[in-house]
Coordinates of C-alpha atoms in Angstrom, one line a residue:
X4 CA -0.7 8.2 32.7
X5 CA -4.5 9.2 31.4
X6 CA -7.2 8.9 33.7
X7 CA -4.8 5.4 35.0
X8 CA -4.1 4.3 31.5
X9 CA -0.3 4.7 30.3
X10 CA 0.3 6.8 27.2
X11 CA 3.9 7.4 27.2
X12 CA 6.8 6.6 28.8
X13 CA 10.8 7.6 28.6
X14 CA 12.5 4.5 27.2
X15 CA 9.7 4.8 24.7
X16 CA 8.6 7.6 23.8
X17 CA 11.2 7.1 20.5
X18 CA 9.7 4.3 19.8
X19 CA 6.5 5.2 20.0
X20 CA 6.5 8.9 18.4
X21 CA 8.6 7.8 15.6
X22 CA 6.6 4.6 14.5
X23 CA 3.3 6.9 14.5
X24 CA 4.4 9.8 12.4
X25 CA 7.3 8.8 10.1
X26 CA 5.5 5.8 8.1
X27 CA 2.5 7.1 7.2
X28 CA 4.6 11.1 6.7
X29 CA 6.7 8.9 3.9
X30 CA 4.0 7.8 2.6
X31 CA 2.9 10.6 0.8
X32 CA 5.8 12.4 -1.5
X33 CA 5.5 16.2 -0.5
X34 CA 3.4 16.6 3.2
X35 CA 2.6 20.3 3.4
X36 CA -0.2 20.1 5.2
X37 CA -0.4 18.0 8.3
X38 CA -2.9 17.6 11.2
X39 CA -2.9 15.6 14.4
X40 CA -6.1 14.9 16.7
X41 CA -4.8 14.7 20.5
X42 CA -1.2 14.7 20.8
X43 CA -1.2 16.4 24.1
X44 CA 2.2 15.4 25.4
X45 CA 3.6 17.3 21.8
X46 CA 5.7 14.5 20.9
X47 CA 3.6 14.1 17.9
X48 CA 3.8 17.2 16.9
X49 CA 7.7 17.4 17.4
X50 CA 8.5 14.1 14.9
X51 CA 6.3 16.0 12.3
X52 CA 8.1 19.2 12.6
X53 CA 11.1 17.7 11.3
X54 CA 10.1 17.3 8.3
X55 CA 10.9 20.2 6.2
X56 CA 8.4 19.5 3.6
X57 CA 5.6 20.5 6.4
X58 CA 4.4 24.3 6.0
X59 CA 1.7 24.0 8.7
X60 CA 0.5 21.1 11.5
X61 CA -2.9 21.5 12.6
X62 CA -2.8 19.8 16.1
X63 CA -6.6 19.4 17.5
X64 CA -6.3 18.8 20.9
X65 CA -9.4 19.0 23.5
X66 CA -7.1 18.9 26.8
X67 CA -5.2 21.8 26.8
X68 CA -4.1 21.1 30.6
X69 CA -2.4 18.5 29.3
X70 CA -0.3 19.9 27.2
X71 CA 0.5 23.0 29.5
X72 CA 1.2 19.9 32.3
X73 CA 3.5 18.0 30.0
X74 CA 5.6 21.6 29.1
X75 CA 5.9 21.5 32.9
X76 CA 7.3 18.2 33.5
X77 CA 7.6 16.1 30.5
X78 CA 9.5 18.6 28.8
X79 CA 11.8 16.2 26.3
X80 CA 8.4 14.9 24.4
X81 CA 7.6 18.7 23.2
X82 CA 11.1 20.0 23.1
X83 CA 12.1 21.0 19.5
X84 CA 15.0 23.1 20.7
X85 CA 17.5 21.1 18.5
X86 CA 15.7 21.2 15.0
X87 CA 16.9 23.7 12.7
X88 CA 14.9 26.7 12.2
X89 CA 12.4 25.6 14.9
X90 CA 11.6 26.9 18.7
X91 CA 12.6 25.6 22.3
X92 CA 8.7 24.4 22.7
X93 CA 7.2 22.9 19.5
X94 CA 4.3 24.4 20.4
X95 CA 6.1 27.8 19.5
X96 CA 7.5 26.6 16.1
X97 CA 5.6 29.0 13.4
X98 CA 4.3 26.0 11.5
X99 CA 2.8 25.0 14.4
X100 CA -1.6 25.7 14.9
X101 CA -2.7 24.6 17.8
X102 CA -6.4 24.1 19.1
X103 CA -7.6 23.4 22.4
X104 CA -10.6 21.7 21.1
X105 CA -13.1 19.0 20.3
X106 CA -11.4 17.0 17.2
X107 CA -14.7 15.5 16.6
X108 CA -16.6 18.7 16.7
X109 CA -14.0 20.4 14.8
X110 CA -13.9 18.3 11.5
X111 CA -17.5 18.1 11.7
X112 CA -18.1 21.9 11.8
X113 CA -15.4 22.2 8.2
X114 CA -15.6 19.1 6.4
X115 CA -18.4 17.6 7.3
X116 CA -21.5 16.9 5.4
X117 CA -23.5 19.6 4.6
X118 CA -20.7 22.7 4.6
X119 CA -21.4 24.9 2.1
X120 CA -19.0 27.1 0.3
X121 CA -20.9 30.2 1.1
X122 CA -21.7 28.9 4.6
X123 CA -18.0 29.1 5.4
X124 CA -17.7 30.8 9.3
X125 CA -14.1 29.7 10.1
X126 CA -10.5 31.0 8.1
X127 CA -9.9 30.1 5.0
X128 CA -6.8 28.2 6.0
X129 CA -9.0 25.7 8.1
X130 CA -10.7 24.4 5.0
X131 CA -7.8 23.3 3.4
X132 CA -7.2 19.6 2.5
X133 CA -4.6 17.8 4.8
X134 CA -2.2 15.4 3.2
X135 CA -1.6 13.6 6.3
X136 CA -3.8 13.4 9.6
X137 CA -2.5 11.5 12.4
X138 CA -4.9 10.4 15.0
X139 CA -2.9 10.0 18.5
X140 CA -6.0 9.8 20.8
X141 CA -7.5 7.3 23.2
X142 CA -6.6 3.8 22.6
X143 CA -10.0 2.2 21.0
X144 CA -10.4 -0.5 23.8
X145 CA -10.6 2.1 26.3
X146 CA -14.2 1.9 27.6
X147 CA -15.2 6.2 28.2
X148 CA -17.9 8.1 25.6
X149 CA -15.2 9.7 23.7
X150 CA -13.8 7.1 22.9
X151 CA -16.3 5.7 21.6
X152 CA -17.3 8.4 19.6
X153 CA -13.6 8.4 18.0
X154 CA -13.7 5.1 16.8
X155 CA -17.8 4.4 16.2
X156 CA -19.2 7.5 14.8
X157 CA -19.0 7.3 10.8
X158 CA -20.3 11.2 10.9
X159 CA -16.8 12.0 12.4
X160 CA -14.7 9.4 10.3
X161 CA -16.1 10.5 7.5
X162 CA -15.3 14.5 7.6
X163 CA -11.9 13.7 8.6
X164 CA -11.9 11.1 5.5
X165 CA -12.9 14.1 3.0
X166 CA -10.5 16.7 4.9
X167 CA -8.2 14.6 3.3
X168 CA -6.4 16.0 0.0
X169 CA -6.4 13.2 -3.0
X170 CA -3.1 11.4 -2.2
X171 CA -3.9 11.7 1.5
X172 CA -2.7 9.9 4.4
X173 CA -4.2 8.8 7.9
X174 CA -2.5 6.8 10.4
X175 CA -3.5 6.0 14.0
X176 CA -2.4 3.8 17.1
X177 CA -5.1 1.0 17.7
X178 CA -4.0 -0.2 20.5
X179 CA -2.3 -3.8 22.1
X180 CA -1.4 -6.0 18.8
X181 CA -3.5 -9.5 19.0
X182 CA -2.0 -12.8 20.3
X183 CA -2.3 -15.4 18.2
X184 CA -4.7 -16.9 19.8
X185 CA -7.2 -14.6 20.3
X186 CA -10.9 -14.4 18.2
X187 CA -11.4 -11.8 15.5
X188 CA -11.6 -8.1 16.8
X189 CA -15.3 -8.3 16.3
X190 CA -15.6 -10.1 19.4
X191 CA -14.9 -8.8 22.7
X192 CA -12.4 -5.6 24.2
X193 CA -11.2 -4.9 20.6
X194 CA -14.6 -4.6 18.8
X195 CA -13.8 -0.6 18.1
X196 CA -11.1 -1.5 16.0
X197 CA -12.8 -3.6 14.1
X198 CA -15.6 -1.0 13.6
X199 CA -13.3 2.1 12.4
X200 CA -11.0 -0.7 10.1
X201 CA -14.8 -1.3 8.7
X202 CA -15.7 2.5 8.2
X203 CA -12.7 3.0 6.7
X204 CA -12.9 1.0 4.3
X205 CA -16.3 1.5 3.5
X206 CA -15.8 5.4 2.6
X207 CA -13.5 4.2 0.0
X208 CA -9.6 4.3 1.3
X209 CA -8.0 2.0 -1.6
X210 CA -5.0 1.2 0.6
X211 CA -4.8 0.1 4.3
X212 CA -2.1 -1.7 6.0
X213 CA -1.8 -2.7 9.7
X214 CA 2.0 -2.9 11.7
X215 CA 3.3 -3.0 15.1
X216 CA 6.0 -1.9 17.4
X217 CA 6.9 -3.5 20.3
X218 CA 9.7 -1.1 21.7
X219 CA 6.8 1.5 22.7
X220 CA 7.4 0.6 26.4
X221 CA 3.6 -0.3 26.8
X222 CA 4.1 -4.0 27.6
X223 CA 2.4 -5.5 24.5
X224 CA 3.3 -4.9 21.2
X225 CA 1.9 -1.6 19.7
X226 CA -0.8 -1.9 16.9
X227 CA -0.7 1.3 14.1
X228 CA -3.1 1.5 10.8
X229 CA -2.1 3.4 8.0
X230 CA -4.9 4.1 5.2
X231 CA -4.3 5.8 1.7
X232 CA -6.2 7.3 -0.2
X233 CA -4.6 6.9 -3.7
X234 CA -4.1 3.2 -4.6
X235 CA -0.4 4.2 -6.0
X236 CA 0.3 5.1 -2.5
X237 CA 1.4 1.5 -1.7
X238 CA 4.3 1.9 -3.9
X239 CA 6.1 4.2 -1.1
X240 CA 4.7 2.1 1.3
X241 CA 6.6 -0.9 0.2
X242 CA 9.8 1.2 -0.4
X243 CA 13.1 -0.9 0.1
X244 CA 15.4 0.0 2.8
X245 CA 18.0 2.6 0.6
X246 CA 15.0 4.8 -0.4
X247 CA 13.7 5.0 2.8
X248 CA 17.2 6.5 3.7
X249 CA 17.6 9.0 0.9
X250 CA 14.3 10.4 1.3
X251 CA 15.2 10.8 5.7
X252 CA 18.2 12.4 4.3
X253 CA 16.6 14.8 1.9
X254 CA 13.5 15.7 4.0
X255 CA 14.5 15.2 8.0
X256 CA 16.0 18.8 9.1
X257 CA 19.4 18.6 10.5
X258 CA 19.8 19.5 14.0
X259 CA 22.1 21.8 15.9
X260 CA 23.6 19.4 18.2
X261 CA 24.8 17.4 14.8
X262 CA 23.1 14.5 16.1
X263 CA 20.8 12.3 14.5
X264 CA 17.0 13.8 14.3
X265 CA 15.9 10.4 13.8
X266 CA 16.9 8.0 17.2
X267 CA 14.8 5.2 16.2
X268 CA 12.9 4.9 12.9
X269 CA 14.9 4.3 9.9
X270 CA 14.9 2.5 6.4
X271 CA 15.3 -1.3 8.4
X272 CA 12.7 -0.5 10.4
X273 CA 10.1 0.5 8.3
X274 CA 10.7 -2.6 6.4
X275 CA 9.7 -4.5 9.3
X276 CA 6.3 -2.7 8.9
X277 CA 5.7 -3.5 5.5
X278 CA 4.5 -7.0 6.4
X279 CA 1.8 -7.8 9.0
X280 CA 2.6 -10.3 12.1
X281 CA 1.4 -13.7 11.7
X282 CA -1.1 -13.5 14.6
X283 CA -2.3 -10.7 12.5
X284 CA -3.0 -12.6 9.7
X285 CA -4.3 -15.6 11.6
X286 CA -6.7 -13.4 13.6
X287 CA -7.9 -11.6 10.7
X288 CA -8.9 -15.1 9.0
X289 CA -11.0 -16.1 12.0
X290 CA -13.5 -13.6 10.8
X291 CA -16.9 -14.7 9.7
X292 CA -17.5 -15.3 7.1
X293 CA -13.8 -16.0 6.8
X294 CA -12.4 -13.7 3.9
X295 CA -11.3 -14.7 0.8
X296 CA -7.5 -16.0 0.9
X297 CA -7.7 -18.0 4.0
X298 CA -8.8 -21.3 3.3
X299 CA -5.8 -23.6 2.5
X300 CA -6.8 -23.9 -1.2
X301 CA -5.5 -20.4 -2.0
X302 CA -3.5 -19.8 1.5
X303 CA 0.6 -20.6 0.2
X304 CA 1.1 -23.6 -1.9
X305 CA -1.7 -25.5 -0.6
X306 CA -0.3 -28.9 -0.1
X307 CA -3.4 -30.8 -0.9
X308 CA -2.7 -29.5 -3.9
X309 CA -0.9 -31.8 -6.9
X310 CA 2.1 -29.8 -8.3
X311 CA 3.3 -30.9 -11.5
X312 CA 6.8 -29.9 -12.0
X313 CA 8.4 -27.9 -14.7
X314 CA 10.4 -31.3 -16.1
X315 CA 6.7 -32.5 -17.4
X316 CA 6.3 -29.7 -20.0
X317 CA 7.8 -29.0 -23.1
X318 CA 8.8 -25.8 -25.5
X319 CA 7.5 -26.4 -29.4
X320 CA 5.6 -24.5 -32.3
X321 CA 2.5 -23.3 -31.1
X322 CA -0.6 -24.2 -31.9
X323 CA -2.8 -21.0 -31.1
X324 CA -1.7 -19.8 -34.7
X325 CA 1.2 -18.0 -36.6
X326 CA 1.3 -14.8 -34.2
X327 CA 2.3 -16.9 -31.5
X328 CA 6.0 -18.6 -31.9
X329 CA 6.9 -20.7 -29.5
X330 CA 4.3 -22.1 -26.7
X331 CA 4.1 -24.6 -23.7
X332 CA 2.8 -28.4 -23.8
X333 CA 1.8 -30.8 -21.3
X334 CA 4.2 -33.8 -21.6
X335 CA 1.2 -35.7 -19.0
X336 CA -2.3 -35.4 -17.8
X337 CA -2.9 -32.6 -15.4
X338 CA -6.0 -32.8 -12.7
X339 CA -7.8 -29.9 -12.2
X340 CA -6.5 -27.5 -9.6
X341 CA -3.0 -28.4 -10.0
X342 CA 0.1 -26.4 -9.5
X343 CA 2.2 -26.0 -12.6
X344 CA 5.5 -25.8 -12.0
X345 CA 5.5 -24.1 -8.6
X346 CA 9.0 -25.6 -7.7
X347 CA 10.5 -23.1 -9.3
X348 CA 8.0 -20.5 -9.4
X349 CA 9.7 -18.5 -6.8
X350 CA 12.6 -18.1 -9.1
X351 CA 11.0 -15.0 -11.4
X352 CA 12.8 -12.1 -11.9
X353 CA 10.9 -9.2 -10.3
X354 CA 11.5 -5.3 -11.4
X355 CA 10.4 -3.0 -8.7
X356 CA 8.2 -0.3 -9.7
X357 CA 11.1 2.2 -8.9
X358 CA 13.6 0.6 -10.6
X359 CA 11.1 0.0 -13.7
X360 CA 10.8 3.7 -13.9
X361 CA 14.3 4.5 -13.9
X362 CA 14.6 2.0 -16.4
X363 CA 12.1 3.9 -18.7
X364 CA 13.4 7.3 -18.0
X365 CA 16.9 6.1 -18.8
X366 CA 15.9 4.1 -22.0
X367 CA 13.9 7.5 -23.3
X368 CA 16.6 10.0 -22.5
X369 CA 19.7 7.6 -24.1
X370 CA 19.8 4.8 -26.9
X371 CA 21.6 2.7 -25.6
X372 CA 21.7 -0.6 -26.8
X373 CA 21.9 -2.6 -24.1
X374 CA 19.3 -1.1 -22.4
X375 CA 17.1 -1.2 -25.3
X376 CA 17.4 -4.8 -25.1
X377 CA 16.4 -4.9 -21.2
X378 CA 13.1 -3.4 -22.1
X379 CA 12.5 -5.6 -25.3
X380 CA 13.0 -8.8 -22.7
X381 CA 10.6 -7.2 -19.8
X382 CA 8.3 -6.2 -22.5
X383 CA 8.1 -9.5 -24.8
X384 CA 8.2 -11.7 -21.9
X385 CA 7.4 -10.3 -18.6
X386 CA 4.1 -9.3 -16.8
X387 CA 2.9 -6.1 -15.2
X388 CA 1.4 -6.5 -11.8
X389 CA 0.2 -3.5 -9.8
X390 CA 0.2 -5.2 -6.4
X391 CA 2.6 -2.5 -5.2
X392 CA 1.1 0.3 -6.1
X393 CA 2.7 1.0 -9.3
X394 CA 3.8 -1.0 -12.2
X395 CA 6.2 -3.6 -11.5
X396 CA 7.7 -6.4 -14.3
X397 CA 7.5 -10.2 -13.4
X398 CA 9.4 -12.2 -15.8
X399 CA 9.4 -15.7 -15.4
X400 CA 12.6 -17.5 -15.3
X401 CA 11.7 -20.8 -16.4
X402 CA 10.1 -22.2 -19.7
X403 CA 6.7 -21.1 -18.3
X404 CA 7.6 -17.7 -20.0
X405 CA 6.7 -18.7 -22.8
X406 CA 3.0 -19.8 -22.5
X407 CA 1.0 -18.1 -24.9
X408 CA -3.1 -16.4 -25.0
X409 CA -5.9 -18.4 -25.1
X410 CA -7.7 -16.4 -27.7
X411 CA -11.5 -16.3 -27.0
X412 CA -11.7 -17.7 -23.5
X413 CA -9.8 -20.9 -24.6
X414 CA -7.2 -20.1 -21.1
X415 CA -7.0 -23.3 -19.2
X416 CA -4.3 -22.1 -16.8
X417 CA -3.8 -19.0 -14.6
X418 CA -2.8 -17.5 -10.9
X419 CA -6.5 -15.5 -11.3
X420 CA -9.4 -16.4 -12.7
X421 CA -10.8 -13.8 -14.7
X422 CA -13.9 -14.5 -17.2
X423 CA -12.9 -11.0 -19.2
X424 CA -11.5 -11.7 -22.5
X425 CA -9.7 -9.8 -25.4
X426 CA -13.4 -10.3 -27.4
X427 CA -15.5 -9.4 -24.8
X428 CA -13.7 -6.7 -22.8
X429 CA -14.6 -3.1 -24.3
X430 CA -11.2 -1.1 -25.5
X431 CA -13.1 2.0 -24.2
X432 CA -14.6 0.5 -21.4
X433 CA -11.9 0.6 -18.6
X434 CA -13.2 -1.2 -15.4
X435 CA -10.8 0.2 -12.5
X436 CA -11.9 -2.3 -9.7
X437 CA -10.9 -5.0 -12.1
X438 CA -7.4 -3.7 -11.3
X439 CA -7.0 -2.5 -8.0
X440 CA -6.4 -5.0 -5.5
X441 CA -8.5 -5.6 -1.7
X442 CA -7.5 -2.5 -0.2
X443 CA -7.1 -4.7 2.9
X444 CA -6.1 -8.5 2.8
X445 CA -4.0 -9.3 5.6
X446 CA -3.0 -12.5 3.8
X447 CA -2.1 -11.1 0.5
X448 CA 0.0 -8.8 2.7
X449 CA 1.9 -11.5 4.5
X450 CA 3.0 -13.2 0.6
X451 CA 3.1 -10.9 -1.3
X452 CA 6.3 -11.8 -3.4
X453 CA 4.4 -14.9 -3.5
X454 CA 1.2 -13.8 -4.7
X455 CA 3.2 -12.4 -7.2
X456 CA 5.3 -15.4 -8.2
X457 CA 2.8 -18.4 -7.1
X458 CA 2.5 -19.9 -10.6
X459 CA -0.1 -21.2 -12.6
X460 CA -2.7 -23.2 -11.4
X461 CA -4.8 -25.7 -14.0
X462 CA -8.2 -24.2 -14.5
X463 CA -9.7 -27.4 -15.8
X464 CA -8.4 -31.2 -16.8
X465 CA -5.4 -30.5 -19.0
X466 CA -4.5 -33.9 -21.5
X467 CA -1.3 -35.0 -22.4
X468 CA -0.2 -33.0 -25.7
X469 CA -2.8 -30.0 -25.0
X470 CA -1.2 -26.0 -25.4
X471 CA -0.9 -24.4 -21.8
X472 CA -2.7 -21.2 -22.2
X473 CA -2.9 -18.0 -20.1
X474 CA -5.5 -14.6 -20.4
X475 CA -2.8 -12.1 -20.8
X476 CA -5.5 -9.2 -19.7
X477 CA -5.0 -10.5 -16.7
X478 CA -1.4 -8.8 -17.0
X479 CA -2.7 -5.3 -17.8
X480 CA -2.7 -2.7 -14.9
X481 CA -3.6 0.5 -16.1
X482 CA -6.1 2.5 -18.1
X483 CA -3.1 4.2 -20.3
X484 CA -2.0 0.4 -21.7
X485 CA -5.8 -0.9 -21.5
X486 CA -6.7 0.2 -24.9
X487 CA -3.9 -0.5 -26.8
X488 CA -3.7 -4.1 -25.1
X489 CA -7.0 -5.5 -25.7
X490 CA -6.6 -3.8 -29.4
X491 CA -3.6 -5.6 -29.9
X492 CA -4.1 -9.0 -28.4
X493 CA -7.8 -9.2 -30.2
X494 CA -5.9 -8.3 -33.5
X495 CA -3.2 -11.2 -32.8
X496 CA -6.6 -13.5 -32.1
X497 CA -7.8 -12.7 -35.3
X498 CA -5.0 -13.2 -37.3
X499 CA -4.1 -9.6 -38.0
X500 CA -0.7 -8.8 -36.4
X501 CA 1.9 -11.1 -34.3
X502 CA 3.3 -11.0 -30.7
X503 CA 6.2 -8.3 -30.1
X504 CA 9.1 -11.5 -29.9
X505 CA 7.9 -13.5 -32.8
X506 CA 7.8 -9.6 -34.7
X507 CA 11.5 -8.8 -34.1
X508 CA 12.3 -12.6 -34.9
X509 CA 10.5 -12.0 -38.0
X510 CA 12.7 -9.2 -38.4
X511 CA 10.1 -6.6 -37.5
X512 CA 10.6 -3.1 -36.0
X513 CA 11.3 -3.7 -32.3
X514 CA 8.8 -2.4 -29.6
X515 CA 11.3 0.1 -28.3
X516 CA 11.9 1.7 -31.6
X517 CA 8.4 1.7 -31.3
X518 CA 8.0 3.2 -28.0
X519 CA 10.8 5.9 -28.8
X520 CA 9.4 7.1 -32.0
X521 CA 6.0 7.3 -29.8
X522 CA 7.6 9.7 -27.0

C-alpha cells in the first residue's frame, strides 16, 4: 500500500507486471531504449529486463524510499537473480539507470518545449529518443496534486510524447475498468482519464487501444492504454497467438533455474487484449456528442436495416464498358440504405498482413506457379484494407466479387462513403488522413473482422436491372499503390486499358509477370 491505496499484491504482482510491460514492449519490433516513470516496487523494471533487445531502461522514479523499502521486504517484485546475464537486484543489472526524481520535471527539463541543442546541460545519453515509456505511477482517480499533474498537464504529456522515437510506444495503467453501467469517464472519479486519452490523441498518436486484466489482485478489473506512434504499429498489435509465441521465444532471456521467464503473459493472453470489453465500448458511446459508430445505423448489422440477400443479384456482361468483364445486377428494387448481401458477408476470405507479406516475399524469390496464381486471385479480385496496420487482402467469397467501378462518381453501393473519385483525386496528391483510420474508436475495435467484412450498403434507390457499382479508391491504402491506382482506374474509365482479370482472359500479360519483371 501507497499512502492507503493498494499497488501490488503477491498473487498478483504476475498479473499485473506482465500485462503492463509485455504488450506494449511487443509492440514495437526492436526496443533498445526503454523508460519507466515510477515503478518503485522494481517489478516494472524486472519484466523489461528480460527482454534481450533492451540496451538501457531509464526508470524515473521520485520515491526513492520506496524502492530501498521494497529491496527490504518485497524482495520477489525487484529480484532478477534468475535472468541470464542480469544481477540479484534489477536495480544492479547494467542496463539498468535509475533516477530518484521528478518524472514530470525530468522530461520537461530534456524534451520539453523550448530545449535547444546548444542549450543541452544533462548527458548526451538522456536526450535520446525512447522506443517505449511505460508510465506505472498513481492511478488517475486518485485525488493528490501529483496526480493530477500526471494525468492533466499537456506540458508534461507532451515532452514525454516527443521523447518518443518515431515507432514509439507508451503504455500506462488507468486505473479500475468501467461497469457497464457507468457514464462516460468525463463525468465524475474517472474524468483524468478521459483528459490524458484526450491529450493523447490530440498530439497526434495514430494508434491507441485500451485492455484489461482482471487477475491483478486489485478487486476490479485493471484498465491499461497502449498509444503508438506509427499507424503500422497496430499490425503487431493485432498479432495472432503463434507470433506472439515466436517472438517471446526469440526475445525473452532464458533463465537459470530453466523455468519459464514468462509466468503469466503469453500469445492467448495477449489476444484477449486485442479487443476492448463491452462495457468499454458501451461507455465510450455514452460520450457527448456520441461518436461516430454508435448509433444503430452503423453499430453491427443494424436491424432496422433491409438486407437484400445475395439470391436477388445476378452475374452478366457489364455495362460500365469493355474494360470491365463480368459485373453485378439487381434482380429487384433496392431501398436506400439497404444491406446487400450481408448474409453471407461474413464469409470473405481475409489474408493477414503477415501472411500477405510472406506471400509476396515467397512469390518474388520463386516462380512458382501455383503461387503465382494466389496472387493473380488476391490481386484481380480482392481488396486491401489497412485497418490492421499494414496491408491485409479481403476477397469476397460470394458473387459480390465481382462488382465493378463506377467511373466518374457513378458508385451507388459501398461499406464507406467517400466523395473522391478516379477523376477528381490528384495521382500526386496523396491525402494520408484519407487512409488512416480513428486512431481511437472503441467500436471499430470491438468488430473489426466485421468492419472489414460488413458488406455493401445501397448509397441511393437501386432499380431492378441497374449495374451494382463500387469506388475502388476506396480499396487503396498506401501512397506507394496511390499513383499507379488512380492512373490506372481513370485510364480503364476512359477507355484506354482493361481490368487485370478481363486482361489475362484476353490473353494479356498477367499482373505477376508484371510485378516480377518490376522487382
Amino acid at each position: 500500500f501507497l499512502d492507503g491505496v493498494k499497488q501490488s499484491t503477491s498473487k498478483g504482482d504476475a498479473g499485473y507486471h506482465e500485462s503492463l510491460v509485455h504488450p506494449c514492449m511487443f509492440m514495437h519490433a526492436d526496443p533498445k531504449n526503454v523508460a519507466i516513470i515510477g515503478g518503485g516496487e522494481g517489478a516494472t523494471l524486472r519484466e523489461v529486463l528480460k527482454h534481450d533487445t533492451v540496451e538501457k531502461c531509464t526508470m524515473v522514479e521520485i520515491d526513492e524510499l520506496m524502492v530501498t523499502t521494497s529491496r527490504k521486504y518485497l524482495k520477489e517484485w525487484s529480484d532478477c537473480s534468475d535472468i541470464v546475464g542480469s544481477e540479484e537486484w534489477c536495480v544492479d543489472d547494467p542496463r539498468a539507470d535509475v533516477r530518484y526524481e521528478d518524472a514530470v520535471a525530468w522530461f520537461i527539463d530534456r524534451f520539453g518545449e523550448g530545449v535547444d541543442e546548444k542549450e543541452k546541460k544533462f548527458d548526451e545519453d538522456d536526450y535520446k529518443p525512447f522506443d517505449v515509456i511505460i508510465m506505472d505511477a498513481l492511478d488517475p482517480q486518485v485525488n493528490i496534486p501529483f496526480a493530477e499533474v500526471l494525468y492533466k498537464q499537456p506540458t508534461f504529456l507532451q515532452a514525454v510524447y516527443d521523447s518518443l522515437s518515431e515507432q514509439g510506444v507508451i503504455v500506462m495503467q488507468l486505473g479500475d475498468a468501467p461497469y457497464i453501467s457507468d457514464p462516460h469517464d468525463t463525468i465524475g472519479r474517472h474524468e483524468n482519464r478521459a483528459i490524458i486519452t484526450s491529450h493523447l490523441l490530440r498530439m497526434g498518436f495514430q494508434s491507441v487501444h485500451v485492455y484489461e486484466e482482471k487477475h491483478s489482485d486489485f478487486d476490479e478489473s485493471w484498465t491499461y492504454l497502449v498509444a503508438m506512434k506509427d499507424y503500422t504499429s497496430r499490425s503487431l498489435w493485432y498479432s495472432n497467438a503463434a507470433e506472439i509465441e515466436v517472438a517471446i521465444h526469440k526475445r525473452i532471456k532464458h533463465t537459470h533455474s530453466g523455468k519459464s521467464p514468462l509466468r503469466f503473459f503469453d500469445g492467448a493472453t495477449m489476444m484477449t487484449y486485442q479487443t476492448p470489453h463491452k462495457a468499454q465500448e458501451v461507455v465510450y458511446c455514452r460520450n457527448k456528442p456520441m461518436p461516430a459508430g454508435c448509433d444503430e445505423a452503423t453499430h453491427g448489422f443494424s436491424k432496422s436495416r433491409p438486407n437484400v440477400p445475395i439470391s436477388s443479384f445476378e452475374v452478366k456482361t457489364s455495362q460500365v464498358g469493355d474494360h470491365a468483364g463480368r459485373g453485378v445486377f439487381a434482380n429487384v428494387d433496392i431501398p436506400k440504405g439497404a444491406h446487400i448481401g450481408a448474409e453471407q458477408s461474413a464469409n470473405s476470405i481475409n489474408v493477414a498482413p503477415t501472411t500477405y507479406d510472406i506471400i509476396q516475399t515467397l512469390a518474388e524469390e520463386h516462380d512458382l506457379a501455383d503461387l503465382d496464381a494466389v496472387l493473380e486471385y488476391l490481386w484481380g479480385y480482392g481488396f486491401d484494407s489497412n485497418l490492421y496496420g499494414e496491408t491485409s487482402v479481403v476477397v469476397d467469397s460470394t458473387i459480390l466479387t465481382f462488382v465493378n467501378h463506377g467511373c466518374n462518381g457513378t458508385y451507388n453501393a459501398a461499406t464507406v462513403t467517400s466523395t473522391v473519385t478516379e477523376m477528381t483525386a490528384g495521382a500526386e496528391e496523396f491525402n494520408e488522413e484519407f487512409f488512416i483510420n480513428d486512431p481511437y474508436d472503441l467500436v471499430v475495435a470491438r468488430h473489426l473482422p466485421h468492419n472489414q467484412n460488413s458488406g455493401d450498403v445501397a448509397l441511393r434507390d437501386i432499380k431492378a436491372g441497374e449495374e451494382i457499382l463500387n469506388n475502388y479508391l476506396d480499396f487503396s491504402t498506401d501512397e506507394e499503390d496511390w499513383k499507379d491506382y488512380v492512373r490506372n482506374l481513370r485510364n480503364q474509365c476512359l477507355g484506354k486499358v482493361v481490368g487485370s482479370i478481363t486482361n489475362v482472359e484476353r490473353g494479356g500479360l498477367p499482373s505477376m509477370k508484371v510485378w516480377r519483371d518490376g522487382k
